Amino acid sequence: MIELLPFSLHWKELLTWYFTPRSDGVRDVWRGRKGDVIVMRLSRPEDGPRIQQMVRDLSLQSRYQRFFYPVHELTPDMIERFTANAPGKAMNLVAAVSEDGHDRLVGMAQYVVGDVPGEAEFAVVVADGWQREGLGRRLVRGVVSLAREAGVQRLGGDVLADNEPMRGLMLELGFRLTRHPDGAYLRRAVKEIGVRGRG
């Protein structure tokens, strides 16, 4: 259920959003702990520069935890993947806040269906200033919902073994953590998300 803002803060817009059928990719709207209105929606082609800027602004540690190497600039191919949505194949969620009338992205998550039928990989990243605010939890739940709607039965992802906040989040959301075949520095997070694995 959406958490409405106090009436002094855009309540008409939120009421309109809540009772209007969505056709713009918006999946959720809520007020963050800092008081900002956060919109979780599907990414759009015009989000490319915003995604690039969000990655540039990440700390070295956050970039490494997301990409497993200290990437600073996304390649054109990566930006295209993060802004193109194909239901049943790959979907991208972004979390946006408004600054001076423009969206600023503060989080991103996606799933990509692989070669094994019914299985998909997921990943999530949250801007440094927005971590430990519950944003990652909402993004992962959003990706789980999108993948389930597409018929995905099992969702999996790789987590650095020393990324304790992410490991804790995975366990909290019902993922199983196991040793990774590629080495001790990784953990494999897997969750059954079909009808029997809901939750």
Short mmCIF file of N, CA and C in Angstrom, two decimals, residues 24-184:
data_model
loop_
_atom_site.label_atom_id
_atom_site.label_comp_id
_atom_site.label_asym_id
_atom_site.label_seq_id
_atom_site.Cartn_x
_atom_site.Cartn_y
_atom_site.Cartn_z
N ASP A 24 2.72 4.37 -17.70
CA ASP A 24 4.01 5.04 -17.83
C ASP A 24 5.13 4.26 -17.15
N GLY A 25 4.88 3.03 -16.77
CA GLY A 25 5.92 2.22 -16.16
C GLY A 25 6.13 2.44 -14.69
N VAL A 26 5.35 3.31 -14.05
CA VAL A 26 5.51 3.54 -12.62
C VAL A 26 5.02 2.32 -11.85
N ARG A 27 5.84 1.84 -10.92
CA ARG A 27 5.49 0.66 -10.14
C ARG A 27 5.17 1.00 -8.69
N ASP A 28 5.70 2.10 -8.18
CA ASP A 28 5.46 2.45 -6.78
C ASP A 28 5.89 3.90 -6.56
N VAL A 29 5.26 4.54 -5.60
CA VAL A 29 5.63 5.89 -5.17
C VAL A 29 5.53 5.92 -3.66
N TRP A 30 6.52 6.47 -3.01
CA TRP A 30 6.48 6.56 -1.55
C TRP A 30 7.35 7.73 -1.09
N ARG A 31 7.23 8.05 0.17
CA ARG A 31 8.07 9.08 0.75
C ARG A 31 9.23 8.43 1.48
N GLY A 32 10.43 8.84 1.15
CA GLY A 32 11.61 8.30 1.80
C GLY A 32 11.79 8.85 3.20
N ARG A 33 12.73 8.31 3.91
CA ARG A 33 12.98 8.74 5.28
C ARG A 33 13.46 10.18 5.36
N LYS A 34 14.02 10.68 4.26
CA LYS A 34 14.47 12.07 4.22
C LYS A 34 13.35 13.02 3.81
N GLY A 35 12.18 12.47 3.52
CA GLY A 35 11.05 13.29 3.11
C GLY A 35 10.88 13.44 1.62
N ASP A 36 11.82 12.91 0.83
CA ASP A 36 11.71 13.02 -0.61
C ASP A 36 10.67 12.06 -1.16
N VAL A 37 10.00 12.47 -2.23
CA VAL A 37 9.10 11.57 -2.95
C VAL A 37 9.95 10.72 -3.89
N ILE A 38 9.87 9.42 -3.74
CA ILE A 38 10.64 8.49 -4.56
C ILE A 38 9.69 7.74 -5.49
N VAL A 39 10.01 7.74 -6.77
CA VAL A 39 9.21 7.05 -7.77
C VAL A 39 10.02 5.87 -8.29
N MET A 40 9.46 4.68 -8.18
CA MET A 40 10.09 3.50 -8.76
C MET A 40 9.35 3.17 -10.05
N ARG A 41 10.08 3.15 -11.14
CA ARG A 41 9.46 2.96 -12.45
C ARG A 41 10.40 2.20 -13.36
N LEU A 42 9.85 1.76 -14.50
CA LEU A 42 10.68 1.16 -15.52
C LEU A 42 11.60 2.22 -16.12
N SER A 43 12.78 1.81 -16.49
CA SER A 43 13.70 2.74 -17.14
C SER A 43 13.17 3.12 -18.52
N ARG A 44 13.68 4.24 -19.03
CA ARG A 44 13.28 4.76 -20.34
C ARG A 44 14.53 5.07 -21.15
N PRO A 45 14.41 5.12 -22.47
CA PRO A 45 15.59 5.44 -23.29
C PRO A 45 16.27 6.75 -22.88
N GLU A 46 15.46 7.74 -22.48
CA GLU A 46 16.05 9.03 -22.11
C GLU A 46 16.75 9.00 -20.75
N ASP A 47 16.69 7.86 -20.05
CA ASP A 47 17.38 7.74 -18.76
C ASP A 47 18.88 7.49 -18.91
N GLY A 48 19.35 7.26 -20.13
CA GLY A 48 20.76 6.94 -20.32
C GLY A 48 21.71 7.89 -19.62
N PRO A 49 21.61 9.21 -19.86
CA PRO A 49 22.52 10.14 -19.18
C PRO A 49 22.36 10.13 -17.66
N ARG A 50 21.14 9.90 -17.18
CA ARG A 50 20.91 9.87 -15.73
C ARG A 50 21.57 8.64 -15.11
N ILE A 51 21.48 7.50 -15.80
CA ILE A 51 22.11 6.29 -15.30
C ILE A 51 23.63 6.46 -15.31
N GLN A 52 24.15 7.03 -16.38
CA GLN A 52 25.59 7.27 -16.46
C GLN A 52 26.05 8.16 -15.30
N GLN A 53 25.29 9.20 -15.00
CA GLN A 53 25.67 10.11 -13.93
C GLN A 53 25.60 9.43 -12.57
N MET A 54 24.58 8.58 -12.37
CA MET A 54 24.47 7.88 -11.10
C MET A 54 25.69 6.99 -10.88
N VAL A 55 26.12 6.28 -11.93
CA VAL A 55 27.29 5.41 -11.80
C VAL A 55 28.55 6.24 -11.55
N ARG A 56 28.69 7.36 -12.23
CA ARG A 56 29.85 8.23 -12.00
C ARG A 56 29.93 8.70 -10.56
N ASP A 57 28.77 8.94 -9.96
CA ASP A 57 28.73 9.47 -8.60
C ASP A 57 28.91 8.40 -7.53
N LEU A 58 28.87 7.13 -7.91
CA LEU A 58 29.06 6.05 -6.93
C LEU A 58 30.48 6.06 -6.38
N SER A 59 30.60 5.68 -5.14
CA SER A 59 31.94 5.50 -4.57
C SER A 59 32.61 4.30 -5.23
N LEU A 60 33.92 4.23 -5.10
CA LEU A 60 34.66 3.10 -5.65
C LEU A 60 34.13 1.79 -5.10
N GLN A 61 33.83 1.75 -3.81
CA GLN A 61 33.32 0.53 -3.19
C GLN A 61 31.97 0.14 -3.77
N SER A 62 31.07 1.10 -3.94
CA SER A 62 29.74 0.79 -4.47
C SER A 62 29.82 0.31 -5.91
N ARG A 63 30.70 0.91 -6.71
CA ARG A 63 30.85 0.45 -8.09
C ARG A 63 31.39 -0.98 -8.12
N TYR A 64 32.34 -1.26 -7.26
CA TYR A 64 32.91 -2.60 -7.22
C TYR A 64 31.87 -3.62 -6.75
N GLN A 65 31.05 -3.25 -5.77
CA GLN A 65 30.05 -4.18 -5.26
C GLN A 65 28.98 -4.48 -6.31
N ARG A 66 28.71 -3.54 -7.21
CA ARG A 66 27.70 -3.77 -8.24
C ARG A 66 28.28 -4.47 -9.46
N PHE A 67 29.43 -4.01 -9.94
CA PHE A 67 29.98 -4.52 -11.20
C PHE A 67 31.15 -5.48 -11.01
N PHE A 68 31.64 -5.61 -9.78
CA PHE A 68 32.76 -6.49 -9.44
C PHE A 68 34.09 -6.01 -10.03
N TYR A 69 34.10 -4.82 -10.56
CA TYR A 69 35.34 -4.14 -10.93
C TYR A 69 35.04 -2.64 -10.88
N PRO A 70 36.04 -1.81 -10.67
CA PRO A 70 35.79 -0.38 -10.42
C PRO A 70 35.46 0.41 -11.68
N VAL A 71 34.34 0.05 -12.33
CA VAL A 71 33.92 0.77 -13.53
C VAL A 71 33.59 2.22 -13.17
N HIS A 72 33.95 3.14 -14.06
CA HIS A 72 33.62 4.54 -13.84
C HIS A 72 32.63 5.03 -14.90
N GLU A 73 32.84 4.61 -16.14
CA GLU A 73 31.95 4.99 -17.23
C GLU A 73 31.27 3.75 -17.78
N LEU A 74 29.97 3.85 -18.01
CA LEU A 74 29.26 2.77 -18.67
C LEU A 74 29.48 2.87 -20.18
N THR A 75 29.61 1.73 -20.82
CA THR A 75 29.74 1.72 -22.28
C THR A 75 28.38 1.97 -22.91
N PRO A 76 28.33 2.38 -24.18
CA PRO A 76 27.04 2.55 -24.85
C PRO A 76 26.19 1.29 -24.82
N ASP A 77 26.82 0.12 -24.95
CA ASP A 77 26.06 -1.13 -24.91
C ASP A 77 25.43 -1.34 -23.54
N MET A 78 26.14 -1.02 -22.47
CA MET A 78 25.60 -1.17 -21.13
C MET A 78 24.42 -0.22 -20.91
N ILE A 79 24.56 1.02 -21.36
CA ILE A 79 23.47 1.97 -21.21
C ILE A 79 22.25 1.50 -21.99
N GLU A 80 22.47 0.96 -23.18
CA GLU A 80 21.34 0.46 -23.96
C GLU A 80 20.63 -0.67 -23.23
N ARG A 81 21.40 -1.57 -22.62
CA ARG A 81 20.79 -2.68 -21.88
C ARG A 81 19.99 -2.17 -20.69
N PHE A 82 20.50 -1.14 -20.02
CA PHE A 82 19.83 -0.62 -18.83
C PHE A 82 18.61 0.25 -19.14
N THR A 83 18.43 0.62 -20.40
CA THR A 83 17.30 1.49 -20.75
C THR A 83 16.30 0.82 -21.68
N ALA A 84 16.58 -0.39 -22.11
CA ALA A 84 15.68 -1.12 -23.01
C ALA A 84 15.00 -2.24 -22.23
N ASN A 85 13.67 -2.25 -22.25
CA ASN A 85 12.91 -3.26 -21.53
C ASN A 85 12.21 -4.20 -22.50
N ALA A 86 12.35 -5.49 -22.25
CA ALA A 86 11.71 -6.51 -23.06
C ALA A 86 11.06 -7.51 -22.12
N PRO A 87 9.75 -7.35 -21.84
CA PRO A 87 9.08 -8.25 -20.90
C PRO A 87 9.33 -9.71 -21.23
N GLY A 88 9.68 -10.45 -20.20
CA GLY A 88 9.98 -11.86 -20.39
C GLY A 88 11.43 -12.13 -20.72
N LYS A 89 12.20 -11.08 -21.03
CA LYS A 89 13.62 -11.24 -21.36
C LYS A 89 14.51 -10.43 -20.42
N ALA A 90 14.23 -9.14 -20.31
CA ALA A 90 15.03 -8.27 -19.45
C ALA A 90 14.22 -7.04 -19.10
N MET A 91 14.23 -6.67 -17.82
CA MET A 91 13.50 -5.49 -17.36
C MET A 91 14.37 -4.72 -16.38
N ASN A 92 14.26 -3.40 -16.46
CA ASN A 92 15.07 -2.51 -15.62
C ASN A 92 14.19 -1.58 -14.82
N LEU A 93 14.45 -1.50 -13.53
CA LEU A 93 13.75 -0.56 -12.65
C LEU A 93 14.72 0.52 -12.21
N VAL A 94 14.21 1.75 -12.10
CA VAL A 94 15.00 2.82 -11.52
C VAL A 94 14.20 3.47 -10.41
N ALA A 95 14.91 4.05 -9.46
CA ALA A 95 14.28 4.85 -8.41
C ALA A 95 14.71 6.29 -8.64
N ALA A 96 13.72 7.18 -8.74
CA ALA A 96 14.01 8.57 -9.10
C ALA A 96 13.44 9.53 -8.08
N VAL A 97 14.17 10.61 -7.84
CA VAL A 97 13.67 11.73 -7.04
C VAL A 97 13.74 12.97 -7.92
N SER A 98 12.91 13.94 -7.62
CA SER A 98 12.86 15.16 -8.42
C SER A 98 13.77 16.23 -7.84
N GLU A 99 14.60 16.80 -8.69
CA GLU A 99 15.47 17.91 -8.30
C GLU A 99 15.34 19.01 -9.35
N ASP A 100 14.81 20.15 -8.95
CA ASP A 100 14.63 21.28 -9.86
C ASP A 100 13.82 20.89 -11.09
N GLY A 101 12.82 20.04 -10.88
CA GLY A 101 11.94 19.64 -11.97
C GLY A 101 12.47 18.54 -12.85
N HIS A 102 13.63 17.97 -12.51
CA HIS A 102 14.22 16.90 -13.31
C HIS A 102 14.45 15.67 -12.43
N ASP A 103 14.35 14.49 -13.06
CA ASP A 103 14.60 13.25 -12.33
C ASP A 103 16.08 13.07 -12.05
N ARG A 104 16.39 12.68 -10.83
CA ARG A 104 17.73 12.21 -10.49
C ARG A 104 17.60 10.78 -10.01
N LEU A 105 18.35 9.89 -10.61
CA LEU A 105 18.26 8.48 -10.25
C LEU A 105 19.12 8.18 -9.03
N VAL A 106 18.52 7.45 -8.09
CA VAL A 106 19.22 7.11 -6.85
C VAL A 106 19.30 5.61 -6.63
N GLY A 107 18.79 4.83 -7.57
CA GLY A 107 18.86 3.38 -7.46
C GLY A 107 18.45 2.73 -8.76
N MET A 108 18.89 1.50 -8.95
CA MET A 108 18.59 0.79 -10.19
C MET A 108 18.67 -0.71 -9.93
N ALA A 109 17.79 -1.45 -10.58
CA ALA A 109 17.80 -2.92 -10.47
C ALA A 109 17.30 -3.50 -11.78
N GLN A 110 17.71 -4.70 -12.08
CA GLN A 110 17.26 -5.35 -13.31
C GLN A 110 17.30 -6.87 -13.18
N TYR A 111 16.52 -7.50 -14.06
CA TYR A 111 16.64 -8.95 -14.22
C TYR A 111 16.84 -9.25 -15.70
N VAL A 112 17.56 -10.31 -15.98
CA VAL A 112 17.82 -10.76 -17.34
C VAL A 112 17.62 -12.26 -17.38
N VAL A 113 16.77 -12.71 -18.28
CA VAL A 113 16.53 -14.15 -18.44
C VAL A 113 17.72 -14.78 -19.16
N GLY A 114 18.18 -15.90 -18.64
CA GLY A 114 19.33 -16.58 -19.22
C GLY A 114 18.93 -17.72 -20.14
N ASP A 115 19.86 -18.66 -20.31
CA ASP A 115 19.63 -19.78 -21.22
C ASP A 115 18.78 -20.88 -20.60
N VAL A 116 18.74 -20.94 -19.26
CA VAL A 116 17.96 -21.98 -18.59
C VAL A 116 16.50 -21.53 -18.49
N PRO A 117 15.56 -22.28 -19.03
CA PRO A 117 14.16 -21.88 -18.98
C PRO A 117 13.69 -21.64 -17.54
N GLY A 118 12.99 -20.53 -17.34
CA GLY A 118 12.42 -20.24 -16.03
C GLY A 118 13.37 -19.60 -15.05
N GLU A 119 14.62 -19.34 -15.46
CA GLU A 119 15.59 -18.75 -14.56
C GLU A 119 16.07 -17.39 -15.07
N ALA A 120 16.40 -16.50 -14.14
CA ALA A 120 16.88 -15.17 -14.51
C ALA A 120 17.90 -14.69 -13.49
N GLU A 121 18.78 -13.79 -13.94
CA GLU A 121 19.77 -13.15 -13.09
C GLU A 121 19.29 -11.76 -12.72
N PHE A 122 19.63 -11.30 -11.53
CA PHE A 122 19.25 -9.95 -11.13
C PHE A 122 20.45 -9.24 -10.53
N ALA A 123 20.35 -7.90 -10.49
CA ALA A 123 21.37 -7.07 -9.85
C ALA A 123 20.70 -5.79 -9.37
N VAL A 124 21.32 -5.16 -8.38
CA VAL A 124 20.76 -3.93 -7.81
C VAL A 124 21.90 -3.03 -7.34
N VAL A 125 21.70 -1.73 -7.45
CA VAL A 125 22.67 -0.76 -6.93
C VAL A 125 21.91 0.45 -6.41
N VAL A 126 22.40 1.01 -5.32
CA VAL A 126 21.78 2.19 -4.70
C VAL A 126 22.85 3.25 -4.52
N ALA A 127 22.52 4.49 -4.84
CA ALA A 127 23.45 5.60 -4.68
C ALA A 127 23.92 5.69 -3.24
N ASP A 128 25.16 6.08 -3.04
CA ASP A 128 25.76 6.05 -1.71
C ASP A 128 24.95 6.82 -0.68
N GLY A 129 24.47 7.99 -1.04
CA GLY A 129 23.72 8.79 -0.08
C GLY A 129 22.35 8.27 0.25
N TRP A 130 21.93 7.20 -0.43
CA TRP A 130 20.60 6.63 -0.22
C TRP A 130 20.65 5.21 0.31
N GLN A 131 21.81 4.73 0.64
CA GLN A 131 21.92 3.38 1.18
C GLN A 131 21.43 3.34 2.62
N ARG A 132 20.98 2.16 3.03
CA ARG A 132 20.42 1.91 4.36
C ARG A 132 19.17 2.75 4.63
N GLU A 133 18.42 3.01 3.54
CA GLU A 133 17.16 3.73 3.65
C GLU A 133 15.98 2.85 3.24
N GLY A 134 16.25 1.57 2.96
CA GLY A 134 15.19 0.67 2.52
C GLY A 134 14.97 0.67 1.03
N LEU A 135 15.77 1.45 0.29
CA LEU A 135 15.59 1.55 -1.16
C LEU A 135 15.97 0.26 -1.87
N GLY A 136 17.08 -0.34 -1.46
CA GLY A 136 17.49 -1.60 -2.08
C GLY A 136 16.45 -2.68 -1.89
N ARG A 137 15.84 -2.72 -0.71
CA ARG A 137 14.80 -3.70 -0.43
C ARG A 137 13.62 -3.53 -1.40
N ARG A 138 13.19 -2.31 -1.60
CA ARG A 138 12.07 -2.06 -2.50
C ARG A 138 12.43 -2.40 -3.95
N LEU A 139 13.64 -2.08 -4.35
CA LEU A 139 14.05 -2.39 -5.72
C LEU A 139 14.12 -3.89 -5.96
N VAL A 140 14.67 -4.64 -5.01
CA VAL A 140 14.73 -6.09 -5.18
C VAL A 140 13.33 -6.68 -5.22
N ARG A 141 12.46 -6.22 -4.32
CA ARG A 141 11.08 -6.71 -4.35
C ARG A 141 10.41 -6.36 -5.67
N GLY A 142 10.71 -5.18 -6.20
CA GLY A 142 10.14 -4.79 -7.48
C GLY A 142 10.61 -5.69 -8.61
N VAL A 143 11.89 -6.04 -8.61
CA VAL A 143 12.43 -6.94 -9.63
C VAL A 143 11.83 -8.33 -9.49
N VAL A 144 11.68 -8.80 -8.26
CA VAL A 144 11.05 -10.10 -8.03
C VAL A 144 9.64 -10.10 -8.62
N SER A 145 8.90 -9.03 -8.38
CA SER A 145 7.53 -8.93 -8.90
C SER A 145 7.51 -8.93 -10.42
N LEU A 146 8.39 -8.16 -11.04
CA LEU A 146 8.45 -8.11 -12.50
C LEU A 146 8.81 -9.48 -13.08
N ALA A 147 9.80 -10.13 -12.48
CA ALA A 147 10.23 -11.43 -12.98
C ALA A 147 9.13 -12.47 -12.83
N ARG A 148 8.44 -12.42 -11.70
CA ARG A 148 7.34 -13.37 -11.48
C ARG A 148 6.23 -13.16 -12.51
N GLU A 149 5.91 -11.90 -12.79
CA GLU A 149 4.88 -11.60 -13.78
C GLU A 149 5.27 -12.14 -15.16
N ALA A 150 6.57 -12.22 -15.42
CA ALA A 150 7.05 -12.72 -16.71
C ALA A 150 7.18 -14.24 -16.74
N GLY A 151 6.84 -14.90 -15.64
CA GLY A 151 6.89 -16.35 -15.60
C GLY A 151 8.20 -16.93 -15.12
N VAL A 152 9.10 -16.09 -14.63
CA VAL A 152 10.36 -16.59 -14.08
C VAL A 152 10.08 -17.38 -12.80
N GLN A 153 10.70 -18.53 -12.68
CA GLN A 153 10.50 -19.38 -11.51
C GLN A 153 11.62 -19.25 -10.47
N ARG A 154 12.82 -18.95 -10.95
CA ARG A 154 13.96 -18.86 -10.04
C ARG A 154 14.80 -17.64 -10.39
N LEU A 155 15.11 -16.85 -9.37
CA LEU A 155 15.89 -15.63 -9.55
C LEU A 155 17.20 -15.78 -8.80
N GLY A 156 18.29 -15.48 -9.46
CA GLY A 156 19.60 -15.63 -8.83
C GLY A 156 20.51 -14.46 -9.11
N GLY A 157 21.49 -14.28 -8.24
CA GLY A 157 22.45 -13.20 -8.43
C GLY A 157 23.71 -13.47 -7.64
N ASP A 158 24.78 -12.78 -8.00
CA ASP A 158 26.06 -12.92 -7.32
C ASP A 158 26.26 -11.77 -6.34
N VAL A 159 26.79 -12.10 -5.17
CA VAL A 159 27.04 -11.11 -4.12
C VAL A 159 28.46 -11.30 -3.61
N LEU A 160 29.18 -10.21 -3.44
CA LEU A 160 30.52 -10.32 -2.86
C LEU A 160 30.42 -10.84 -1.43
N ALA A 161 31.30 -11.74 -1.08
CA ALA A 161 31.24 -12.36 0.24
C ALA A 161 31.39 -11.35 1.37
N ASP A 162 32.13 -10.26 1.12
CA ASP A 162 32.33 -9.26 2.17
C ASP A 162 31.30 -8.13 2.14
N ASN A 163 30.29 -8.26 1.29
CA ASN A 163 29.22 -7.25 1.22
C ASN A 163 28.13 -7.64 2.22
N GLU A 164 28.39 -7.38 3.49
CA GLU A 164 27.48 -7.83 4.54
C GLU A 164 26.09 -7.22 4.44
N PRO A 165 25.92 -5.92 4.12
CA PRO A 165 24.56 -5.38 3.99
C PRO A 165 23.74 -6.11 2.93
N MET A 166 24.36 -6.41 1.78
CA MET A 166 23.64 -7.10 0.72
C MET A 166 23.33 -8.54 1.11
N ARG A 167 24.27 -9.19 1.75
CA ARG A 167 24.01 -10.56 2.20
C ARG A 167 22.85 -10.58 3.19
N GLY A 168 22.82 -9.62 4.10
CA GLY A 168 21.73 -9.54 5.06
C GLY A 168 20.40 -9.29 4.38
N LEU A 169 20.39 -8.41 3.37
CA LEU A 169 19.16 -8.13 2.64
C LEU A 169 18.66 -9.37 1.92
N MET A 170 19.57 -10.12 1.31
CA MET A 170 19.16 -11.33 0.61
C MET A 170 18.49 -12.32 1.56
N LEU A 171 19.08 -12.52 2.71
CA LEU A 171 18.49 -13.45 3.68
C LEU A 171 17.14 -12.94 4.16
N GLU A 172 17.05 -11.63 4.38
CA GLU A 172 15.79 -11.04 4.84
C GLU A 172 14.67 -11.25 3.82
N LEU A 173 15.01 -11.21 2.53
CA LEU A 173 14.01 -11.33 1.48
C LEU A 173 13.79 -12.78 1.03
N GLY A 174 14.39 -13.72 1.74
CA GLY A 174 14.11 -15.13 1.46
C GLY A 174 15.02 -15.79 0.45
N PHE A 175 16.13 -15.16 0.10
CA PHE A 175 17.10 -15.79 -0.80
C PHE A 175 17.99 -16.75 -0.01
N ARG A 176 18.41 -17.81 -0.67
CA ARG A 176 19.40 -18.73 -0.10
C ARG A 176 20.79 -18.30 -0.55
N LEU A 177 21.72 -18.27 0.37
CA LEU A 177 23.10 -17.93 0.05
C LEU A 177 23.96 -19.18 0.10
N THR A 178 24.68 -19.44 -0.98
CA THR A 178 25.54 -20.61 -1.05
C THR A 178 26.91 -20.19 -1.58
N ARG A 179 27.87 -21.10 -1.44
CA ARG A 179 29.20 -20.84 -1.99
C ARG A 179 29.12 -20.72 -3.50
N HIS A 180 29.97 -19.89 -4.05
CA HIS A 180 29.96 -19.66 -5.49
C HIS A 180 31.04 -20.50 -6.16
N PRO A 181 30.74 -21.12 -7.30
CA PRO A 181 31.75 -21.96 -7.96
C PRO A 181 32.96 -21.18 -8.47
N ASP A 182 32.82 -19.86 -8.61
CA ASP A 182 33.93 -19.06 -9.14
C ASP A 182 34.94 -18.64 -8.07
N GLY A 183 34.64 -18.90 -6.80
CA GLY A 183 35.62 -18.56 -5.78
C GLY A 183 35.01 -18.16 -4.47
N ALA A 184 35.86 -18.12 -3.43
CA ALA A 184 35.39 -17.84 -2.07
C ALA A 184 35.00 -16.38 -1.89
#
